[in-house]
Coordinates of C-alpha atoms in Angstrom, one line a residue:
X1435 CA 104.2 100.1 97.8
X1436 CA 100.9 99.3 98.6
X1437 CA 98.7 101.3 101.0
X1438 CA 96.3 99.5 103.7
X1439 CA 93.6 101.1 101.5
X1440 CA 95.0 99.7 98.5
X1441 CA 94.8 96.1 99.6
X1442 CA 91.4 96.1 101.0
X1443 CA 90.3 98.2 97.9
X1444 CA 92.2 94.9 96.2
X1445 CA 90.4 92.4 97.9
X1446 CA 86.9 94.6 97.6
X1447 CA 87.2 94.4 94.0
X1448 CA 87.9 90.5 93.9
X1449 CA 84.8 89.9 95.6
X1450 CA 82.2 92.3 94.0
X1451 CA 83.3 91.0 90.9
X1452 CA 80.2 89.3 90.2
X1453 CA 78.2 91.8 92.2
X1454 CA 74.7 93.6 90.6
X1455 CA 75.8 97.1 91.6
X1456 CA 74.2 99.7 89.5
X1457 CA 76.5 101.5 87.2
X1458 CA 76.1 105.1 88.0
X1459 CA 76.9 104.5 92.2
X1460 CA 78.9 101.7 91.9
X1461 CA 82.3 103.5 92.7
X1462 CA 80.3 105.1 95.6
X1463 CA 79.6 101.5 96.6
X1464 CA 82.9 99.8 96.2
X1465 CA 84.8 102.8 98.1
X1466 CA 81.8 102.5 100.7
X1467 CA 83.0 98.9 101.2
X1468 CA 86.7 99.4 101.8
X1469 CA 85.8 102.4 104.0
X1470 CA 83.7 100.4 105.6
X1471 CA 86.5 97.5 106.3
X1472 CA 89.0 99.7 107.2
X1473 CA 87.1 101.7 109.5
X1474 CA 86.7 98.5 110.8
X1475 CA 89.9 97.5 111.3
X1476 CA 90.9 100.8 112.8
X1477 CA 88.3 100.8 115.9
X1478 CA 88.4 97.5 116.4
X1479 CA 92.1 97.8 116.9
X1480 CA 92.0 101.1 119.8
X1481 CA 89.8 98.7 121.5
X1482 CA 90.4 96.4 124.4
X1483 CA 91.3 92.4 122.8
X1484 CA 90.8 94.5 119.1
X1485 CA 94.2 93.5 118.1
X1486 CA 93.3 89.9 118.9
X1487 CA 89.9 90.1 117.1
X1488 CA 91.3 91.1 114.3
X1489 CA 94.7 88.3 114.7
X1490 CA 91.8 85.6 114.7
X1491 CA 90.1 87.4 112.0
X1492 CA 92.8 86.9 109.6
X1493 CA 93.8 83.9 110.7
X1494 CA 91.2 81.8 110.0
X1495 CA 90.7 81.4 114.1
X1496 CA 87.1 83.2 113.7
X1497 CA 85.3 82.7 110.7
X1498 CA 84.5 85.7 109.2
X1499 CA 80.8 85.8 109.0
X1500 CA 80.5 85.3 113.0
X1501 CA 83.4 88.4 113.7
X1502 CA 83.0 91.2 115.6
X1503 CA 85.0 92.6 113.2
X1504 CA 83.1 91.7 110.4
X1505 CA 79.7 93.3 112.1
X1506 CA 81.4 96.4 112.7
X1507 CA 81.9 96.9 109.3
X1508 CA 78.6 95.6 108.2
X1509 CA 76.9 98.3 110.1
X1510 CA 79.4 101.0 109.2
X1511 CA 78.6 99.6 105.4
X1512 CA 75.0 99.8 105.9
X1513 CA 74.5 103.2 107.9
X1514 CA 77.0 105.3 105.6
X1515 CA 76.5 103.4 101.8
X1516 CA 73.1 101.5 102.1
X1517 CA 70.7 104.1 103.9
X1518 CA 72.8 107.2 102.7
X1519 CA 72.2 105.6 99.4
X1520 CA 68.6 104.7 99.9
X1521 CA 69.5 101.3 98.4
X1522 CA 66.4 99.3 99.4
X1523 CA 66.3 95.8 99.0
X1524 CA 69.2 95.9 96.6
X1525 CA 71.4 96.7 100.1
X1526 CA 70.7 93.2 101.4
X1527 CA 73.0 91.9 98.7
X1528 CA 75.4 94.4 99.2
X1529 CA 75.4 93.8 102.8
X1530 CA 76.6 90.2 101.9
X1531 CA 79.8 91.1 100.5
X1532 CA 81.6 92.5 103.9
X1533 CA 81.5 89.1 105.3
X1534 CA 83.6 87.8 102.1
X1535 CA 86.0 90.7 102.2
X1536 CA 86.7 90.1 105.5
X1537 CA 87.1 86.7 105.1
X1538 CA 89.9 87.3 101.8
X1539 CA 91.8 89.8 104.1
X1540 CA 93.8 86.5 105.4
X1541 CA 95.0 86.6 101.5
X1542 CA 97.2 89.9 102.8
X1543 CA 98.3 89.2 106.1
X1544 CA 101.4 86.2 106.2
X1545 CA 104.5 85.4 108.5
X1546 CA 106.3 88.5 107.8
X1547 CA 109.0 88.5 110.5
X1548 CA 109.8 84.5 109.9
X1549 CA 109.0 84.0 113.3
X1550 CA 106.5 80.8 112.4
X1551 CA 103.5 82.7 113.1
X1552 CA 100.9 85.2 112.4
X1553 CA 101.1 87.8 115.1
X1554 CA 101.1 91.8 115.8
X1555 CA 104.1 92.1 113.9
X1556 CA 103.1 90.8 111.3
X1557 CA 99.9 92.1 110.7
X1558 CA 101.4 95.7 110.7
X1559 CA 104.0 94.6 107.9
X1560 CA 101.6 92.8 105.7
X1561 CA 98.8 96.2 106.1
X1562 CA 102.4 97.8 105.3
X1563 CA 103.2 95.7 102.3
X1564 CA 106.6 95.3 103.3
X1565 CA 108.9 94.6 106.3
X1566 CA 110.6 97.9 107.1
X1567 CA 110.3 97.2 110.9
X1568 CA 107.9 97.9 113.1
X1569 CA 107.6 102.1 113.9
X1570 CA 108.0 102.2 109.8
X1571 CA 104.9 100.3 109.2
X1572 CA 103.0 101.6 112.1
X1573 CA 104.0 105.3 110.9
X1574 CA 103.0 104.3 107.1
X1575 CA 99.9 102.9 108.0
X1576 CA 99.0 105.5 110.6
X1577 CA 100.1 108.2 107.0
X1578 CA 97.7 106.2 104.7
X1579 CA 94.5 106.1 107.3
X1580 CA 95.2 110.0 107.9
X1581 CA 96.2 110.8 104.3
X1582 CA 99.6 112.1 104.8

């Protein structure tokens, strides 16, 4: 099974495909970016209307380039991979791929409870990659962000 990591990892590689990262940080770069989007996602959701930021996130509700969710992981991206990196002018173009990750992660969150709509549920089960009800994807998820 999946890890919330995995997916975003998933969804990192899909869009830096094309992407002119120099060989020799390009792992540092491509981790940066899924550290970046899930750090993201985690302190957007202990926040006050995160959970719903992030619901309109990957629902299409928001577009992902105007998120709040999206510019909290642009300038977690930029301060801890671009400047620690001393990227340059090459960051600007690395900078662009958050805003098309974010956008993909509606690819991994669906109805998971067949209740007709995307909701709290069911963005814990589809971070979960399954639907092992509710504490068991909140404790797996909660065991992949802290490593246990």
């Amino acid at each position: 099974m999946a890890s919330i990591l995995d997916l975003i990892s998933g969804q990192v590689n899909a869009v830096a495909g094309n992407a002119k990262i120099p060989e020799n940080i390009k792992d540092q770069v491509l981790g940066g970016l899924s550290n970046s989007v899930l750090g993201s996602l985690t302190q957007t959701v202990a926040r006050p209307n995160g959970v719903q930021q992030i619901q309109d996130l990957v629902t299409g509700k928001v577009q992902a380039a105007s998120s709040p969710v999206t510019e909290l992981a642009s300038n977690i991206f930029a301060t801890d991979v671009i400047k620690k990196l001393n990227l340059g002018a090459s960051g600007s173009s690395l900078l662009a791929l958050v805003p098309l990750v974010m956008g993909r992660l509606g690819n991994i969150v669906k109805d998971q409870d067949g209740d007709g709509d995307v909701d709290f549920d069911d963005l814990i089960l589809s971070l979960k990659g399954g639907s092992g009800g509710l504490f068991s994807a909140a404790k797996g998820i909660l065991g992949s962000i802290l490593g246990k």
